[in-house]
Coordinates of C-alpha atoms in Angstrom, one line a residue:
M118 CA -0.1 0.6 0.2
H119 CA 1.3 3.5 -1.1
D120 CA 2.2 6.1 1.4
K121 CA -1.0 9.5 0.3
T122 CA 1.7 12.0 0.6
Q123 CA 4.7 10.1 -1.1
V124 CA 4.4 10.7 -5.0
H125 CA 5.8 7.0 -6.2
W126 CA 7.8 5.7 -9.4
H127 CA 6.2 3.5 -11.6
E128 CA 9.1 2.2 -13.5
P129 CA 8.7 2.4 -17.9
K130 CA 6.7 0.3 -19.8
A131 CA 8.9 -1.6 -22.7
G132 CA 10.1 0.6 -25.4
E133 CA 9.5 4.1 -22.7
N134 CA 12.3 5.8 -21.1
A135 CA 11.5 6.3 -17.6
G136 CA 11.5 10.5 -15.9
F137 CA 9.4 13.5 -17.9
G138 CA 11.6 13.7 -20.8
T139 CA 12.0 17.6 -20.6
F140 CA 11.9 19.7 -17.0
N141 CA 12.8 22.9 -15.5
R142 CA 15.7 23.6 -14.2
P143 CA 15.3 23.6 -10.1
L144 CA 16.6 27.1 -8.6
M145 CA 20.1 25.9 -6.6
P146 CA 20.9 27.1 -3.5
Y147 CA 22.1 30.7 -4.3
D148 CA 19.4 31.1 -6.1
R149 CA 17.4 31.0 -3.7
F150 CA 19.4 32.7 -1.2
M151 CA 19.5 35.4 -3.5
E152 CA 14.8 35.3 -3.5
A153 CA 15.2 35.8 -0.2
E154 CA 17.5 39.0 0.6
G155 CA 14.3 40.8 -0.9
V156 CA 16.0 43.0 -3.9
P157 CA 16.2 42.5 -6.9
V158 CA 18.2 40.3 -9.3
Y159 CA 19.6 41.3 -12.6
R160 CA 19.8 39.0 -15.0
G161 CA 20.8 39.7 -18.7
I162 CA 23.6 39.7 -21.2
G163 CA 24.8 43.0 -20.0
V164 CA 24.0 46.5 -18.9
R165 CA 24.9 49.7 -20.2
R166 CA 25.4 51.4 -16.8
M167 CA 24.7 49.6 -13.6
Q168 CA 24.1 53.8 -12.4
D169 CA 20.6 52.4 -13.5
L170 CA 20.2 49.2 -11.9
P171 CA 17.1 50.0 -9.3
L172 CA 17.9 49.8 -5.7
V173 CA 16.0 49.1 -2.7
P174 CA 17.0 48.5 1.0
W175 CA 18.7 45.9 2.0
K176 CA 18.5 45.0 5.7
R177 CA 21.2 41.8 5.6
L178 CA 23.4 44.8 4.2
G179 CA 22.5 47.8 5.6
G180 CA 22.6 50.2 2.3
R181 CA 20.7 49.2 -1.1
G182 CA 21.1 47.3 -3.7
S183 CA 20.5 45.0 -6.0
Y184 CA 22.1 42.1 -7.2
I185 CA 23.1 41.2 -10.3
Q186 CA 23.8 37.8 -12.3
L187 CA 24.7 38.1 -16.1
Y188 CA 23.6 35.1 -18.6
G189 CA 26.2 32.4 -18.7
T190 CA 27.9 33.5 -14.4
E191 CA 24.7 30.9 -13.1
G192 CA 26.9 29.0 -10.8
L193 CA 29.9 30.2 -11.1
W194 CA 30.6 33.4 -9.5
G195 CA 28.1 35.7 -8.1
M196 CA 27.9 40.1 -8.5
Y197 CA 26.1 42.8 -6.3
V198 CA 26.2 46.4 -7.0
V199 CA 25.4 48.7 -3.3
E200 CA 25.0 51.8 -2.5
V201 CA 26.5 53.1 1.0
P202 CA 24.2 56.3 2.8
G203 CA 26.4 59.4 2.5
T204 CA 28.2 59.5 5.5
G205 CA 26.9 56.3 6.8
A206 CA 28.3 52.7 6.8
L207 CA 27.0 49.2 5.6
N208 CA 26.4 46.9 8.5
V209 CA 30.0 44.3 9.3
E210 CA 29.7 41.2 7.8
R211 CA 31.8 37.7 7.5
H212 CA 31.6 35.0 5.4
L213 CA 33.3 32.5 3.9
Y214 CA 33.8 33.3 0.2
E215 CA 35.8 36.3 -1.2
K216 CA 34.9 39.3 -2.3
V217 CA 36.2 41.8 -4.7
V218 CA 34.9 45.4 -4.5
L219 CA 35.4 47.7 -7.0
V220 CA 34.0 51.3 -6.3
I221 CA 32.0 53.4 -9.3
E222 CA 30.9 56.3 -7.1
G223 CA 32.3 58.3 -3.7
R224 CA 35.3 57.3 -1.5
G225 CA 35.0 56.3 1.8
S226 CA 37.3 53.5 3.7
T227 CA 37.4 50.1 5.0
E228 CA 37.8 48.6 8.3
V229 CA 38.9 44.5 8.6
W230 CA 40.0 42.6 11.2
Q231 CA 39.9 39.1 12.2
E232 CA 38.4 37.4 15.7
G233 CA 40.2 38.1 18.2
Q234 CA 42.1 41.5 17.1
N235 CA 41.0 44.2 19.1
K236 CA 42.2 46.8 16.0
P237 CA 41.4 47.1 12.4
H238 CA 42.8 48.0 9.7
V239 CA 42.0 50.9 7.5
F240 CA 42.2 52.0 4.4
E241 CA 40.6 54.3 2.6
W242 CA 39.1 54.0 -0.8
Q243 CA 37.6 56.4 -3.6
K244 CA 36.2 56.3 -7.4
G245 CA 37.7 53.7 -9.3
S246 CA 39.8 51.9 -6.0
L247 CA 40.2 48.5 -6.6
F248 CA 40.4 45.5 -3.5
T249 CA 39.5 42.8 -1.8
I250 CA 38.2 41.5 1.6
P251 CA 40.3 38.7 2.6
L252 CA 38.8 35.3 3.3
N253 CA 35.5 35.4 6.4
T254 CA 37.5 37.9 7.8
F255 CA 35.0 40.9 9.3
H256 CA 34.7 43.7 8.0
R257 CA 33.1 47.5 7.2
L258 CA 32.5 50.0 4.5
V259 CA 32.5 53.2 5.2
N260 CA 31.3 56.7 2.8
A261 CA 33.9 58.9 3.8
A262 CA 31.0 61.7 1.9
S263 CA 27.5 63.4 2.6
A264 CA 26.5 61.3 -1.5
P265 CA 25.6 58.0 -1.3
A266 CA 29.1 56.1 -3.0
L267 CA 27.9 53.3 -4.7
L268 CA 30.2 49.6 -5.1
L269 CA 30.4 46.6 -7.4
C270 CA 31.0 42.9 -5.7
G271 CA 32.0 40.3 -6.9
T272 CA 32.1 37.1 -5.2
T273 CA 32.2 33.6 -4.7
A274 CA 29.1 33.0 -3.1
P275 CA 27.1 30.4 -5.6
N276 CA 30.1 27.9 -5.0
V277 CA 30.3 28.5 -1.5
M278 CA 26.6 28.3 -0.9
N279 CA 25.8 25.6 -3.7
V280 CA 28.1 22.9 -2.0
I281 CA 27.8 24.3 1.8
D282 CA 23.7 24.9 1.3
N283 CA 23.8 26.4 4.8
T284 CA 24.3 30.3 5.8
D285 CA 24.3 29.9 9.4
F286 CA 28.1 28.3 8.0
I287 CA 29.4 30.2 6.0
F288 CA 28.2 33.6 7.4
N289 CA 29.0 32.8 11.0
C290 CA 32.5 30.2 11.2
P291 CA 34.9 31.0 14.0
F292 CA 38.0 29.8 11.5
N293 CA 40.4 32.5 11.0
F294 CA 42.0 31.8 7.4
T295 CA 45.4 33.5 8.6
D296 CA 47.3 32.2 5.7
R297 CA 45.2 34.5 3.8
F298 CA 45.6 37.4 6.1
S299 CA 47.2 37.0 9.3
G300 CA 46.6 41.5 9.8
Q301 CA 50.0 42.2 8.6
D302 CA 50.2 46.1 8.4
N303 CA 51.2 46.5 4.8
F304 CA 49.1 44.0 3.9
F305 CA 46.9 47.2 2.1
K306 CA 49.9 48.9 1.2
P307 CA 49.4 49.0 -2.5
N308 CA 52.4 47.3 -4.6
D309 CA 53.2 48.5 -8.2
D310 CA 56.1 45.7 -9.2
I311 CA 55.3 43.9 -11.9
E312 CA 56.2 40.5 -12.6
P313 CA 55.5 37.7 -14.6
D314 CA 52.1 35.9 -14.1
P315 CA 53.8 31.8 -12.9
I316 CA 51.1 29.8 -14.9
R317 CA 50.8 31.9 -18.7
G318 CA 54.0 34.5 -18.4
L319 CA 51.6 37.7 -18.3
A320 CA 51.7 40.5 -16.4
M321 CA 51.0 40.1 -12.7
R322 CA 50.6 42.9 -9.6
R323 CA 50.3 41.2 -6.4
T324 CA 48.3 43.4 -4.4
N325 CA 45.2 43.8 -2.3
L326 CA 44.3 47.2 -3.3
I327 CA 44.8 49.2 -6.3
P328 CA 43.8 53.1 -5.4
D329 CA 42.9 53.9 -9.1
A330 CA 42.7 50.9 -11.6
V331 CA 40.7 53.5 -14.1
N332 CA 44.3 55.9 -14.4
S333 CA 46.7 53.5 -12.9
E334 CA 49.7 52.6 -15.3
L335 CA 49.0 49.1 -17.6
P336 CA 52.0 47.2 -19.3
L337 CA 52.0 46.2 -23.2
D338 CA 50.5 43.6 -24.2
N339 CA 49.5 43.5 -27.8
R340 CA 47.6 40.4 -27.2
R341 CA 44.5 41.6 -28.0
S342 CA 45.2 44.7 -30.0
P343 CA 47.8 46.3 -31.6
G344 CA 48.8 48.8 -28.5
Y345 CA 46.7 46.9 -25.8
R346 CA 47.4 46.6 -22.4
R347 CA 47.0 45.0 -19.2
V348 CA 47.7 43.4 -16.1
E349 CA 46.3 41.0 -13.7
P350 CA 46.4 41.8 -9.9
Q351 CA 46.9 38.5 -7.7
M352 CA 44.1 39.7 -5.0
A353 CA 45.1 38.0 -1.0
H354 CA 45.5 34.9 -2.8
N355 CA 42.5 34.6 -4.2
R356 CA 41.0 32.1 -6.2
F357 CA 38.6 34.8 -7.9
Y358 CA 40.4 35.8 -11.2
L359 CA 40.6 38.8 -12.4
W360 CA 42.4 41.6 -15.1
I361 CA 42.8 45.1 -16.5
A362 CA 43.3 46.0 -20.3
Q363 CA 42.8 49.3 -22.1
H364 CA 43.0 49.4 -26.2
E365 CA 44.2 52.0 -27.8
T366 CA 41.9 54.9 -28.9
G367 CA 40.6 53.3 -32.3
R368 CA 41.2 50.0 -32.4
Y369 CA 39.8 46.9 -31.1
S370 CA 39.8 43.5 -30.5
K371 CA 40.1 40.8 -32.6
A372 CA 37.0 37.9 -31.7
H373 CA 37.7 35.4 -30.0
K374 CA 35.3 32.0 -28.5
H375 CA 35.3 30.8 -25.0
A376 CA 33.2 28.9 -22.4
S377 CA 31.3 31.2 -20.3
A378 CA 32.2 33.2 -16.9
A379 CA 34.2 36.2 -18.4
V380 CA 31.9 39.1 -17.5
L381 CA 33.8 42.7 -18.8
I382 CA 33.4 46.2 -16.9
C383 CA 33.8 49.4 -18.3
L384 CA 36.1 51.9 -16.1
K385 CA 37.1 54.5 -19.0
G386 CA 35.3 55.0 -22.5
K387 CA 32.5 53.4 -24.3
G388 CA 32.5 51.1 -26.9
Y389 CA 30.2 48.1 -27.3
T390 CA 30.5 43.9 -27.4
Y391 CA 29.2 41.8 -30.2
T392 CA 28.9 37.8 -29.4
W393 CA 27.9 35.0 -31.1
P394 CA 27.5 31.2 -30.8
E395 CA 30.1 29.2 -32.4
A396 CA 27.6 27.3 -34.5
L397 CA 26.7 31.3 -36.3
G398 CA 31.1 30.5 -37.2
T399 CA 33.0 33.1 -38.2
T400 CA 31.5 35.3 -40.2
P401 CA 27.5 35.4 -39.0
W402 CA 26.5 38.3 -40.9
K403 CA 27.9 37.4 -44.5
D404 CA 26.3 33.7 -44.1
G405 CA 22.9 35.5 -43.4
H406 CA 22.7 34.8 -39.1
G407 CA 23.7 38.7 -38.4
D408 CA 20.1 38.7 -36.3
K409 CA 21.7 35.6 -34.3
V410 CA 24.2 38.3 -32.7
L411 CA 23.9 39.7 -29.7
R412 CA 25.0 43.5 -29.1
Q413 CA 25.8 45.2 -25.6
D414 CA 26.4 48.9 -25.9
Y415 CA 28.3 50.5 -22.3
E416 CA 29.6 53.3 -21.0
P417 CA 31.8 53.6 -17.5
G418 CA 30.0 51.4 -15.2
G419 CA 28.5 49.4 -17.9
M420 CA 28.9 45.7 -18.0
V421 CA 28.9 42.4 -20.7
S422 CA 28.6 38.8 -20.1
A423 CA 31.7 37.7 -23.2
A424 CA 29.5 34.2 -23.8
P425 CA 26.2 34.3 -22.4
M426 CA 25.1 30.7 -23.2
S427 CA 26.2 27.2 -22.8
G428 CA 29.2 26.1 -25.0
D429 CA 31.6 28.3 -26.8
W430 CA 31.1 32.1 -28.1
F431 CA 32.5 34.6 -29.9
H432 CA 32.8 37.7 -28.6
Q433 CA 34.3 40.5 -30.1
H434 CA 34.9 44.1 -28.2
F435 CA 34.9 47.7 -29.6
G436 CA 35.7 51.0 -27.9
T437 CA 34.6 54.2 -29.6
G438 CA 35.4 57.0 -27.4
K439 CA 38.1 59.5 -27.2
E440 CA 40.4 58.4 -24.7
G441 CA 40.4 54.6 -25.4
L442 CA 38.4 51.8 -23.7
R443 CA 39.6 50.6 -20.2
V444 CA 38.1 47.4 -19.1
T445 CA 38.2 44.6 -15.6
A446 CA 37.3 41.3 -16.6
W447 CA 36.0 39.3 -14.1
H448 CA 35.6 35.4 -14.3
G449 CA 35.3 34.2 -11.1
P450 CA 37.5 31.5 -9.5
N451 CA 38.5 28.9 -11.5
N452 CA 37.6 29.8 -14.3
Q453 CA 40.1 30.9 -16.7
R454 CA 41.4 28.3 -19.4
A455 CA 44.6 27.7 -17.5
R456 CA 42.9 28.0 -14.2
K457 CA 40.6 25.3 -14.5
P458 CA 40.6 21.4 -13.4
G459 CA 42.7 19.0 -15.5
R460 CA 45.1 16.0 -15.8
P461 CA 48.6 17.8 -13.8
G462 CA 51.6 18.5 -16.1
E463 CA 50.0 18.5 -19.3
K464 CA 50.6 21.3 -21.7
I465 CA 48.1 24.2 -22.7
M466 CA 47.6 26.0 -25.2
D467 CA 46.6 29.5 -24.8
Y468 CA 44.3 29.0 -27.3
G469 CA 42.0 32.9 -27.2
A470 CA 45.6 34.2 -27.5
I471 CA 46.4 31.9 -30.5
D472 CA 44.2 32.2 -34.1
L473 CA 42.1 29.9 -35.6
K474 CA 44.3 28.9 -38.1
K475 CA 47.0 27.6 -35.9
G476 CA 45.1 25.6 -33.5
G477 CA 43.6 28.4 -31.2
S478 CA 40.8 30.0 -31.0
A479 CA 41.0 34.1 -32.1
I480 CA 39.6 35.3 -35.6
P481 CA 42.7 37.0 -37.7
Y482 CA 41.1 40.4 -38.3
H483 CA 42.2 39.2 -42.1
E484 CA 39.4 36.9 -41.7
E485 CA 36.8 38.6 -39.5
D486 CA 33.1 39.6 -41.3
P487 CA 33.5 42.5 -43.2
A488 CA 29.9 43.7 -41.6
I489 CA 32.6 43.8 -38.3
R490 CA 35.2 46.9 -39.6
K491 CA 32.3 48.4 -41.7
E492 CA 30.2 49.2 -38.7
F493 CA 33.3 50.4 -36.2
A494 CA 34.3 53.3 -39.3
E495 CA 30.6 54.1 -38.6
A496 CA 31.1 54.5 -35.0
L497 CA 34.1 56.4 -35.1
K498 CA 32.6 58.6 -37.5
A499 CA 29.7 59.3 -35.4
E500 CA 31.8 60.1 -32.1
G501 CA 34.3 62.0 -34.2
V502 CA 37.1 60.1 -33.2
T503 CA 40.4 59.0 -35.8
G504 CA 40.3 55.1 -36.7
R505 CA 43.7 53.8 -36.0
M506 CA 43.1 50.2 -37.8
D507 CA 46.3 50.1 -40.5
P508 CA 44.6 48.6 -43.8
K509 CA 47.1 46.0 -44.4
W510 CA 46.2 43.7 -41.0
Y511 CA 43.3 43.2 -43.2
E512 CA 45.2 41.4 -46.1
G513 CA 46.5 38.3 -44.8
E514 CA 49.5 36.7 -43.8
S515 CA 51.8 38.6 -46.3
S516 CA 51.4 41.7 -44.4
D517 CA 52.8 42.5 -41.2
E518 CA 49.1 42.2 -39.7
P519 CA 49.5 42.1 -35.6
G520 CA 50.8 38.8 -33.9
D521 CA 47.7 36.6 -32.2
V522 CA 45.5 37.7 -29.4
M523 CA 43.6 37.2 -26.0

C-alpha cells in the first residue's frame, strides 16, 4: 500500500524511458538565497550602466542594492551593486566566500579584522579603487562623503552556497584563514611591482588594493589588439581571477571564443561588444545570421557577459570613445582556462591568444566578417574619433598583421 503523502515512482513500460524527458532547471541554493534577500536580481547579457539599476533597501547589508547575475555566470560566481548611505556605513560582515570590490562612485574607507583582533586595519578608497576583502574576515565599508557611494562586488558566494547550503555556517564560521590574512600592517599597501604570472607569464601585480584602476599604469601586452595593455592583480591568494586592460583609441580587439564565465566591466571610455555562438561560424553577417548576433553597448559602469550561454561563444570588443577603452574582466574562481581542473602537468595551449588557423580560437582581422570593420568605422565617425586600424592588417598572412591575441 502506497503512502498517500508521497508520489510513487513507477517503472516505465517496455520501449519507454524513465523520467519526464524535459524539465525546468530547479533553483540552486544561491538562487534561493538571492530571492530571500528581498532585493531585485538583474539578469541579462549585460547593462549599459549599473548606476541605472534599481536599488532597494537591503536589510542584511544596511544599504540599498541589487543582485546582478548575467547570463552565463549562473553557478560560477556572483555579483551585486550596493549603495553606502552618505556619511554612513554598511553593516559588519563576515563570510566564507571571496569578495572583490570596485568603487563606481564615492569615497570612503574599509575596516578589516580577524576574530580576536582588537584593532581593525583601515584603508581608504575612492572612485575607481579596486580591492579585496580577505576570506572570512570581519569588515565594514564606511562612506566618507555626504553623497551615497556605489560599489560593485564580485563574489564566490554561489560556489560556496551551492555546496555547503547552510547560510548560518557561511556567515558565522569562526575560523581565521591566517594564510590569507594574518594582520600584517602593509597588507593593504598598494604594490606597483610587475612580475610574470607563474602559469602563463603574463604581467601580474601582487596587491590587495589598487587605488585607481581607471588611470593606473598598464604594461604593454599586444595580445588582443595592437598597443593593448594589460595586468592581472593577484589579491589575497584569491581563486577569484580578474584582469585590467585597455585598447588604444581607434582600435578594436580580434574576436575569440571560449565558454561562459568572463564579464567585462567598462572603467573608462565607451563602446560595445558583439557575441555569438560558435555554431554561427566566423562570419555570421555574411552568412545571413546577423540577426542572431547579440550586442551590448556600455559606458563607465556598464558590463557585458562575454559568453552568455552554454558552449563556446565568439565575442569582440570595440571602443568608440576618444580616450580608449579600459575594462576589467572578472572570471570568478578557477574559471580562466589555465586555472580549470585537469591532468597536472599537461601542456595547454593559450587558445584565446592563438589564431584559429594555428589551432587557437581567435579570428584574425583578415578573416573576420567584413561587417565588423564597416560598423566600427561608422561608430567612430559618429563619435568624431579617427580610426587607427592599419589597412594591411586586413590583407592576410603576407601583411604585417599584428600577432595572435587573447
